[in-house]
Tab-separated table of N, CA, C and O in Angstrom:
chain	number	residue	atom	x	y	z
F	1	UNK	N	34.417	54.609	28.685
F	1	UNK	CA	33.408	55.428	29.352
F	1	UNK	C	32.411	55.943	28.314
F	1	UNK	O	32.695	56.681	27.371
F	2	UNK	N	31.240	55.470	28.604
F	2	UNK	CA	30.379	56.278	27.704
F	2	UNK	C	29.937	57.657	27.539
F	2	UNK	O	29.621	58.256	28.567
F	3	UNK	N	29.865	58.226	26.489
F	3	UNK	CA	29.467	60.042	26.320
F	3	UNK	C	28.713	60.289	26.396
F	3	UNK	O	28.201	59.865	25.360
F	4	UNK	N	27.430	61.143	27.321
F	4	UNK	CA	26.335	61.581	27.860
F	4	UNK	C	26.386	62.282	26.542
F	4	UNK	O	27.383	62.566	25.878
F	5	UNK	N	24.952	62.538	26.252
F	5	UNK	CA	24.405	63.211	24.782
F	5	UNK	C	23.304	64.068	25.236
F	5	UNK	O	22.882	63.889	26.378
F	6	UNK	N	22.825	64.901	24.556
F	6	UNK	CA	21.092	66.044	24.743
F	6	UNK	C	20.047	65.258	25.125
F	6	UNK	O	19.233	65.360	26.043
F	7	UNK	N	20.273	64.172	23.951
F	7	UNK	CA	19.006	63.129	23.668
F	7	UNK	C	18.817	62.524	24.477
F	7	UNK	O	17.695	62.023	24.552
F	8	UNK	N	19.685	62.280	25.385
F	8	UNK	CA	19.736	61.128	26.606
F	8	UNK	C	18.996	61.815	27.917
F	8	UNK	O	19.054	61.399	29.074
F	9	UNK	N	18.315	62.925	27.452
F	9	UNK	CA	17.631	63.784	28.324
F	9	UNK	C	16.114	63.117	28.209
F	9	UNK	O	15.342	63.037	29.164
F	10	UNK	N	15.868	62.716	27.048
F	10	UNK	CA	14.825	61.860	26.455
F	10	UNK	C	14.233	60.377	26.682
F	10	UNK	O	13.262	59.704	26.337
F	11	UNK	N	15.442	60.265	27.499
F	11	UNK	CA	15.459	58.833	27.894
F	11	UNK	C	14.070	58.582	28.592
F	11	UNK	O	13.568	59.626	29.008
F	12	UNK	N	13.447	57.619	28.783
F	12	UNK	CA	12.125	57.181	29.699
F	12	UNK	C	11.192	58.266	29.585
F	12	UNK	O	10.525	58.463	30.600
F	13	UNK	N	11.027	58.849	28.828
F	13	UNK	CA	9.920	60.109	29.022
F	13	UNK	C	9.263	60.243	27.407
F	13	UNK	O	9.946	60.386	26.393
F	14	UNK	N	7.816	60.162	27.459
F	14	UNK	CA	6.696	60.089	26.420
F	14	UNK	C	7.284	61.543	25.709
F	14	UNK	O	7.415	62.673	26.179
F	15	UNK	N	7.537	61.047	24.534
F	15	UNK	CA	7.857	62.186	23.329
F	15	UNK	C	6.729	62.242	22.124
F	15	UNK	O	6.260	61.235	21.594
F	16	UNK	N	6.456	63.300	21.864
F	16	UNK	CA	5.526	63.463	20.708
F	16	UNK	C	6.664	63.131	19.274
F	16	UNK	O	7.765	63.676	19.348
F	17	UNK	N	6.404	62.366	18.181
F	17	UNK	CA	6.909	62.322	17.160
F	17	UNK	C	6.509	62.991	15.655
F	17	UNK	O	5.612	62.395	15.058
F	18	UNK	N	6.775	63.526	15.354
F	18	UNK	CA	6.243	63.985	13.630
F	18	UNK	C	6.697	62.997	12.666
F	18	UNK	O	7.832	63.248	12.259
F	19	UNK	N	6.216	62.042	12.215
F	19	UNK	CA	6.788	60.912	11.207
F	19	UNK	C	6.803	61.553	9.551
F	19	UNK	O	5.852	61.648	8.776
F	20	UNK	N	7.892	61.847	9.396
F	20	UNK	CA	8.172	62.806	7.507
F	20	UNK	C	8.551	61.150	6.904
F	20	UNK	O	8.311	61.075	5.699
F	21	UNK	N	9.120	59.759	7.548
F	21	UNK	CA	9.274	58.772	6.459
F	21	UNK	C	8.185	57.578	7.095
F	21	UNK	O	8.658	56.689	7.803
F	22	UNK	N	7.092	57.605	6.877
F	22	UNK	CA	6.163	56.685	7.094
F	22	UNK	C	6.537	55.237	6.727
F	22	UNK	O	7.005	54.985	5.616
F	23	UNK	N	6.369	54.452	7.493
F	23	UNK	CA	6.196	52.640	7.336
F	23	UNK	C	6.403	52.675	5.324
F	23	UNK	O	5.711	53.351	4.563
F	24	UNK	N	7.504	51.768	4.939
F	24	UNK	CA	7.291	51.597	3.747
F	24	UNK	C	7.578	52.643	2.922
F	24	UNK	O	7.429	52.568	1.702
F	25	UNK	N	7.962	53.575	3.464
F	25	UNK	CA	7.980	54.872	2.050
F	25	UNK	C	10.068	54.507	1.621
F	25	UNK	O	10.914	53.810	2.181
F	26	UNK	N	10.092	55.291	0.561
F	26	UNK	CA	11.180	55.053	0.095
F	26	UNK	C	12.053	56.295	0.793
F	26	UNK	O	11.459	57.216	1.353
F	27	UNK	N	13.554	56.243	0.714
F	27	UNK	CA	14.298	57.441	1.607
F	27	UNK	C	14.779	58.052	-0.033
F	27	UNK	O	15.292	57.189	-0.746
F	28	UNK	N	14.638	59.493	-0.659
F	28	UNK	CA	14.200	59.822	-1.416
F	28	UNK	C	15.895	60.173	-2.228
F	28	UNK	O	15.919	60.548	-3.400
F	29	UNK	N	16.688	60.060	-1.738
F	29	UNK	CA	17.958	59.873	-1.835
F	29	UNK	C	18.788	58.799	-1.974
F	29	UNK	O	19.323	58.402	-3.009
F	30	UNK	N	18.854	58.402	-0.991
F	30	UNK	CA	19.550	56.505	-1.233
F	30	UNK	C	18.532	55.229	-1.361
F	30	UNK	O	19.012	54.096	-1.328
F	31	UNK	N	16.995	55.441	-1.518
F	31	UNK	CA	16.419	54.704	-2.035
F	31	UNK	C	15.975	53.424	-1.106
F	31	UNK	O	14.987	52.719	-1.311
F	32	UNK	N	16.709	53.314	-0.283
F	32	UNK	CA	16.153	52.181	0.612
F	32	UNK	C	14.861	52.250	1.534
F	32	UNK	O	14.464	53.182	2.235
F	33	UNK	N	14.345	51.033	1.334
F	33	UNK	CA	12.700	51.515	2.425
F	33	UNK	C	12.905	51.797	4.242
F	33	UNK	O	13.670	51.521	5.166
F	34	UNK	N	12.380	52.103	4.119
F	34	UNK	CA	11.903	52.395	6.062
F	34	UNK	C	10.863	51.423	6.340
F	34	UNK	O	9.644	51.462	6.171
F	35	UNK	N	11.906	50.247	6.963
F	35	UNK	CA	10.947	49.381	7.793
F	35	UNK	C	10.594	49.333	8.879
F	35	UNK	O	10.415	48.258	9.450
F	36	UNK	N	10.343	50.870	9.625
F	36	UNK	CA	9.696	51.326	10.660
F	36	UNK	C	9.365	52.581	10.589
F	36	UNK	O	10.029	53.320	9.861
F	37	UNK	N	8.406	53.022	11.238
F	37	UNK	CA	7.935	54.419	10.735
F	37	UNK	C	9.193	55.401	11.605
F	37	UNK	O	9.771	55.071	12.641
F	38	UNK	N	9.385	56.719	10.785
F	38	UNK	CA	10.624	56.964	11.014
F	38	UNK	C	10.019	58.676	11.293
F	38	UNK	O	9.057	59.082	10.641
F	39	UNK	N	10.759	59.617	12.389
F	39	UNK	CA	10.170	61.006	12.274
F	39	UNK	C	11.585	61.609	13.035
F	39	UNK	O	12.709	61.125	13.170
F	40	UNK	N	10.864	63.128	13.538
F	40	UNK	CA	11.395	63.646	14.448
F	40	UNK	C	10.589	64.245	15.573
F	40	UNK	O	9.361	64.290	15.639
F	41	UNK	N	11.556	64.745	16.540
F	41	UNK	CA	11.108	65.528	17.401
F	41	UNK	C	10.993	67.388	17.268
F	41	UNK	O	11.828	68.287	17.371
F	42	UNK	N	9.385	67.349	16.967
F	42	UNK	CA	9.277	68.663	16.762
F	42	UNK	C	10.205	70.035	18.053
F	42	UNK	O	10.244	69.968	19.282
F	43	UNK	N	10.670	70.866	17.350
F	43	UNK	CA	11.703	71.889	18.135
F	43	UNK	C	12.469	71.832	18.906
F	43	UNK	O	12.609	72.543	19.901
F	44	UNK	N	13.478	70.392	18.309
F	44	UNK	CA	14.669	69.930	19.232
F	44	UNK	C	15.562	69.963	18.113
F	44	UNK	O	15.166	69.534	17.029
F	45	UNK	N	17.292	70.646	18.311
F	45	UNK	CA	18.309	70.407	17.880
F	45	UNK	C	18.798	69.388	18.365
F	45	UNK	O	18.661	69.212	19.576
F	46	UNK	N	19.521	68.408	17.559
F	46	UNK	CA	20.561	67.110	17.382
F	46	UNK	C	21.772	67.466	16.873
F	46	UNK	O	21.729	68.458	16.145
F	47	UNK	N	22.884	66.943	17.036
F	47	UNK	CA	24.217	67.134	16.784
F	47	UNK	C	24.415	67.591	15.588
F	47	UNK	O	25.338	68.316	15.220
F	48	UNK	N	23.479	67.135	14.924
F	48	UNK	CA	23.823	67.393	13.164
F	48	UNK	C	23.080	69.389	12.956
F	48	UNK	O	23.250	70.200	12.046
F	49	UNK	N	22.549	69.454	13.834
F	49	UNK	CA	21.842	70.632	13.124
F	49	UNK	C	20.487	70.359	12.895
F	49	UNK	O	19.735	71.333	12.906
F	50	UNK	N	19.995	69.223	12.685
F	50	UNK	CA	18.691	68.880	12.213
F	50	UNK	C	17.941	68.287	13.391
F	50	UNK	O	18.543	67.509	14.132
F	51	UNK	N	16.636	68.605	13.626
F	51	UNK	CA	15.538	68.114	14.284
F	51	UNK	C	15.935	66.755	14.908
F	51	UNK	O	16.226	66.015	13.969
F	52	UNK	N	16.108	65.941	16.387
F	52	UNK	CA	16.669	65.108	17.030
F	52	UNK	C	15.627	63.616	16.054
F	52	UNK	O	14.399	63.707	16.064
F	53	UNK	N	16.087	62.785	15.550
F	53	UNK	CA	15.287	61.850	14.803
F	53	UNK	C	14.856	60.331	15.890
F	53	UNK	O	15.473	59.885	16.857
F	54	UNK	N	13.737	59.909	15.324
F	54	UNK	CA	13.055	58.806	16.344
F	54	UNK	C	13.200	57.553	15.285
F	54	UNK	O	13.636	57.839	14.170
F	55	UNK	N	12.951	56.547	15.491
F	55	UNK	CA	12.345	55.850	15.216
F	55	UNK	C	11.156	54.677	16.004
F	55	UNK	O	11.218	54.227	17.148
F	56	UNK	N	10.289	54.453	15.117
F	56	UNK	CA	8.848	54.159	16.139
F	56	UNK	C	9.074	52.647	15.757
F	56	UNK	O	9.081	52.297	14.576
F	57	UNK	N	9.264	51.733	16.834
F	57	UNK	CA	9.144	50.439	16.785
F	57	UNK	C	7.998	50.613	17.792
F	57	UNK	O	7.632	51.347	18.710
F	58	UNK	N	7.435	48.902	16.707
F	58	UNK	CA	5.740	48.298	17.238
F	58	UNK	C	5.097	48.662	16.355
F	58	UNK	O	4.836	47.698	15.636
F	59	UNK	N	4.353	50.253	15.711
F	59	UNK	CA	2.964	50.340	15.367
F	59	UNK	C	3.235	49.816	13.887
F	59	UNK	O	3.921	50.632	13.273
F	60	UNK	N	2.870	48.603	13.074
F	60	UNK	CA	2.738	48.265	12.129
F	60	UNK	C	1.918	48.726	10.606
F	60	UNK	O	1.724	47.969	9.656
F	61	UNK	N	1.555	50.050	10.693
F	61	UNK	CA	0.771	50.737	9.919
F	61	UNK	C	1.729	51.720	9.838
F	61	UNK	O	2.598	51.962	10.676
F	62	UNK	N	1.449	52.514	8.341
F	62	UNK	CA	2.471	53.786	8.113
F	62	UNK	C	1.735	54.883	9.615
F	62	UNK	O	0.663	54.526	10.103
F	63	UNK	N	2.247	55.772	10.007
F	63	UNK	CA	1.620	57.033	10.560
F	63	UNK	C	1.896	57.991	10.012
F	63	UNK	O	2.487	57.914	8.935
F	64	UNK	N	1.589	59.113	10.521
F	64	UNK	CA	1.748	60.438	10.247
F	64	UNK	C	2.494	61.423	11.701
F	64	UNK	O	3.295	62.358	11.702
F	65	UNK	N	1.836	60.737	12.752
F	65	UNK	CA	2.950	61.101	14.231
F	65	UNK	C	2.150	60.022	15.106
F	65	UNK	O	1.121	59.402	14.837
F	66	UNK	N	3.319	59.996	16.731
F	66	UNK	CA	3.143	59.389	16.916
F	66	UNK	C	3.536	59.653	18.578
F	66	UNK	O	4.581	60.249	18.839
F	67	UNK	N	2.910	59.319	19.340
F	67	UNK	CA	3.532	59.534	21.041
F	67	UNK	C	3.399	58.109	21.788
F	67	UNK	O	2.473	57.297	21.807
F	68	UNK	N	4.715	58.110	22.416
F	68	UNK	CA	5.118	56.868	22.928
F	68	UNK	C	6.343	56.722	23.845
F	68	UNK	O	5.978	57.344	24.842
F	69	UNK	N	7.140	56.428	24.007
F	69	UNK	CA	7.955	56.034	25.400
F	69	UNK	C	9.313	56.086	24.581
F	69	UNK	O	9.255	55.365	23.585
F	70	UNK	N	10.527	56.754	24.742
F	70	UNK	CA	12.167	56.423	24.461
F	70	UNK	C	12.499	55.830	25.461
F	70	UNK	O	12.478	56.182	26.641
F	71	UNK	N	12.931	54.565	24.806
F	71	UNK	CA	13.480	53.379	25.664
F	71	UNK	C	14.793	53.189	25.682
F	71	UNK	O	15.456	52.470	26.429
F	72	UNK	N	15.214	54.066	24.575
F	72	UNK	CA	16.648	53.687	24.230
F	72	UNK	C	16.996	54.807	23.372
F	72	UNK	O	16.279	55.748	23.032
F	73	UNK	N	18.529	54.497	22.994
F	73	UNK	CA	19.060	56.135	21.726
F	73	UNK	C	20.193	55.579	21.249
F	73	UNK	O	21.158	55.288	21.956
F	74	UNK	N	20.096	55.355	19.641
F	74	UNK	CA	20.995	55.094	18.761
F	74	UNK	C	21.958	56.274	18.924
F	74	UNK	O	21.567	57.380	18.553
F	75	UNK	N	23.646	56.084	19.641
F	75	UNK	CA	24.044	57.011	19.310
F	75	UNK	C	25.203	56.701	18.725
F	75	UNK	O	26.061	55.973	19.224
F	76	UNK	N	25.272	57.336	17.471
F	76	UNK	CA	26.148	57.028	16.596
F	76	UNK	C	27.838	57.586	16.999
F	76	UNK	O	28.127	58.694	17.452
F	77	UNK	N	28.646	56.631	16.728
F	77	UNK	CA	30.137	57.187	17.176
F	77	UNK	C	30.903	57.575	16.082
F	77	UNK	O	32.037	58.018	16.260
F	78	UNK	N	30.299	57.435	14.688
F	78	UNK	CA	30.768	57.997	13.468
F	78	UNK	C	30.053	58.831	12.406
F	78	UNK	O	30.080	58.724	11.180
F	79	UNK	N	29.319	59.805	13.305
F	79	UNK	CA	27.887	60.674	13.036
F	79	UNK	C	27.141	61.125	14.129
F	79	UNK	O	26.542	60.654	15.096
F	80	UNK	N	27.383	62.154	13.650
F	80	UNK	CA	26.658	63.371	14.742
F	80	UNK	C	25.585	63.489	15.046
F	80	UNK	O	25.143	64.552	15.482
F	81	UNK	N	24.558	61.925	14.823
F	81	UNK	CA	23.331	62.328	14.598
F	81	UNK	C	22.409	61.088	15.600
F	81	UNK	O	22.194	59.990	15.086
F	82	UNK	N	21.989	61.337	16.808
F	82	UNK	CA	21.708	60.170	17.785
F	82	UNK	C	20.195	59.904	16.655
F	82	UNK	O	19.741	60.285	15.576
F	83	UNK	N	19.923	59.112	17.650
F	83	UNK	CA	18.426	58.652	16.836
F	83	UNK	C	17.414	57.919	17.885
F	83	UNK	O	17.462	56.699	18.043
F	84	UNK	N	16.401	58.833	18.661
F	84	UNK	CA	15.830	57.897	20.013
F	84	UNK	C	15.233	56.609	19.042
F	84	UNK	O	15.223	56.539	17.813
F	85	UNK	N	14.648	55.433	20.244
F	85	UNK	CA	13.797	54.840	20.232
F	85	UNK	C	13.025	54.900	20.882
F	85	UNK	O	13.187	55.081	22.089
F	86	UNK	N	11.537	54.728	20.135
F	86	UNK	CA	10.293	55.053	20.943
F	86	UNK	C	9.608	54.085	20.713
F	86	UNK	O	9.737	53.491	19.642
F	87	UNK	N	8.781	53.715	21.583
F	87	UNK	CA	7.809	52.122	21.497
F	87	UNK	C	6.317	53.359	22.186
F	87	UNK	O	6.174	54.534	22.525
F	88	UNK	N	5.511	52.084	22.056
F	88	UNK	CA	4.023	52.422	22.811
F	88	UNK	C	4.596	52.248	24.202
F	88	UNK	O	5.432	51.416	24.554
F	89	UNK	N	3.990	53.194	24.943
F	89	UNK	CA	3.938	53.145	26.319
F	89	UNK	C	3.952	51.598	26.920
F	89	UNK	O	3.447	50.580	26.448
F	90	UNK	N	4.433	51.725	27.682
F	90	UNK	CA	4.411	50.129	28.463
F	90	UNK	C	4.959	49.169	27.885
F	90	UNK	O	4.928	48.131	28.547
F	91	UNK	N	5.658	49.076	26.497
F	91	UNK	CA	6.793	48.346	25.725
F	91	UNK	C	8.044	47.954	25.888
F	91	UNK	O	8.975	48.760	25.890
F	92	UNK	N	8.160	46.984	26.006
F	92	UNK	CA	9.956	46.753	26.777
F	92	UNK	C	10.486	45.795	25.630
F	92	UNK	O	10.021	44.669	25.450
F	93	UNK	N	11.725	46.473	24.708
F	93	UNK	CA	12.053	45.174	23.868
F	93	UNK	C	13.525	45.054	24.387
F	93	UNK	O	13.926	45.893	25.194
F	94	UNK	N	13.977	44.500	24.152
F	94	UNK	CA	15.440	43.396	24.041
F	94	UNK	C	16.281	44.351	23.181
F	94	UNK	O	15.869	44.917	22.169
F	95	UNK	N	17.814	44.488	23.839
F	95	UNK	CA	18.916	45.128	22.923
F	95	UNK	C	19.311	44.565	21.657
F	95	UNK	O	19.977	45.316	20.944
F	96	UNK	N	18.955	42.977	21.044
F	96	UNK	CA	19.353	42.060	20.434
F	96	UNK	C	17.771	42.382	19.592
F	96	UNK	O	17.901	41.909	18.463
F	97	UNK	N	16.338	43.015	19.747
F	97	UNK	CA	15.325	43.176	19.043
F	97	UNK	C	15.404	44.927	18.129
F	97	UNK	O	15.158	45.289	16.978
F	98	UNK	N	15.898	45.656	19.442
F	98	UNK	CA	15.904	46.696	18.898
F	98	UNK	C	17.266	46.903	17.440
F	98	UNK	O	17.160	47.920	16.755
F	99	UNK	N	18.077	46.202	17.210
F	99	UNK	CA	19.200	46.365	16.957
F	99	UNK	C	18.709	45.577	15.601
F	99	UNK	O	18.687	46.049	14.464
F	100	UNK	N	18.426	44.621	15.898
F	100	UNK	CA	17.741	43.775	14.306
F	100	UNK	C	16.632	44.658	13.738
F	100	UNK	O	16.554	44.513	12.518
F	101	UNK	N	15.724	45.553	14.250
F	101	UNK	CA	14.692	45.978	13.676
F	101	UNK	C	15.514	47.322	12.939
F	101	UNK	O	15.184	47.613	11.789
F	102	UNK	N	16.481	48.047	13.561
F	102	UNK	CA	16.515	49.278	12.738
F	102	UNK	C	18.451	48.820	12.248
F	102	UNK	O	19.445	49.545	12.303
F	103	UNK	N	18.314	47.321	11.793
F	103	UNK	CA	19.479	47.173	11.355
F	103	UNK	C	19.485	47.635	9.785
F	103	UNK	O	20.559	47.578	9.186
F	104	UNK	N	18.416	48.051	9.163
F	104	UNK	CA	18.031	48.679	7.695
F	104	UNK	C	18.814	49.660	7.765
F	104	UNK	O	19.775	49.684	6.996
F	105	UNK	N	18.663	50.447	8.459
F	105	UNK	CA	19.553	51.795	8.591
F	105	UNK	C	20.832	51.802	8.823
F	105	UNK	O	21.692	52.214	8.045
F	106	UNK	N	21.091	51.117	10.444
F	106	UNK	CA	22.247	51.484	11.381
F	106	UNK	C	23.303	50.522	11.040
F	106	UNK	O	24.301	50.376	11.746
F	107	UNK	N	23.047	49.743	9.757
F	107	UNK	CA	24.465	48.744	9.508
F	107	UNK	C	25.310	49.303	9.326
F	107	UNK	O	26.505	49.091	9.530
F	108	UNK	N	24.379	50.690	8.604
F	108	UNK	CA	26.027	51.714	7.925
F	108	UNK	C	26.961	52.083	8.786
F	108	UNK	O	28.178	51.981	8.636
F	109	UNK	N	26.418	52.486	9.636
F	109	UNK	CA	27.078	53.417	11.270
F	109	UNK	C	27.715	52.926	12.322
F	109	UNK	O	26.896	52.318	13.010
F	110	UNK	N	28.716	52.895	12.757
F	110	UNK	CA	29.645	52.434	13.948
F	110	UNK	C	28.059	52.971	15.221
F	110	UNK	O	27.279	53.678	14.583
F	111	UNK	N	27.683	52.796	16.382
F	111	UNK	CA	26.750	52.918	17.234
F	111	UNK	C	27.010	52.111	18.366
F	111	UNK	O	27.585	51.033	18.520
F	112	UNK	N	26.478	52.852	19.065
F	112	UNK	CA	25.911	52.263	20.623
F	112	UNK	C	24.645	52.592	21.038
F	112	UNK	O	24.192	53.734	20.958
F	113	UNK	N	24.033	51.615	21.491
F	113	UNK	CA	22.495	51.588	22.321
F	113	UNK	C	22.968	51.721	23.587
F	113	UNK	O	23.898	51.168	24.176
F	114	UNK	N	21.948	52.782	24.003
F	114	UNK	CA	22.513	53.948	25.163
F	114	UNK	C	21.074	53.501	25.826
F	114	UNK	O	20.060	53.700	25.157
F	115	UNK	N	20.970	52.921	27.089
F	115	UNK	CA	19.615	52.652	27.933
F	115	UNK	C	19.487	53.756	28.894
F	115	UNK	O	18.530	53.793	29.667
């Protein structure tokens, strides 16, 4: 049975993003790049304590923020820390696209893609 989460409140509904790891920047700790522009959701708690985190698949340029559609939510089963996905409005990708694009990150993490 799957576990209903906060974030999953987020589901299908246009979220404003604040992007703090832009397209290409380095993660300033473990060093690996962000091959998608990466933010949060301004004045939302996530499991961890910290600001609920996005990542922006599609816009191919670094940003600075970004508003667009959660299509989906990385939620991690060995970390407290979901992670929406947000595309441009009117964007529909594949569970097998989304999963290869933010496989930079989420190899580390046991997860489920939550529709």
């Amino acid at each position: 049975m799957q576990q209903i989460t906060q974030s999953q409140t987020f589901l299908g509904k246009l979220v404003n993003v604040q992007i703090d790891r832009p397209l290409g920047s380095r993660h300033p700790d473990y060093g690996f790049i962000y091959e998608v522009n990466y933010g949060f959701i301004p004045n939302t708690i996530s499991g961890d304590g910290e600001e609920l985190d996005a990542y922006i698949l599609g816009p191919k340029l670094p940003l600075k923020n970004f508003t667009g559609r959660c299509i989906a939510i990385i939620h991690r089963t060995n970390d407290n820390d979901d992670k929406l996905i947000v595309v441009p409005d009117g964007v529909k990708l594949s569970d097998e696209i989304i999963e290869r694009t933010v496989a930079f990150r989420e190899r580390n993490y046991t997860h489920q893609l939550i529709r």
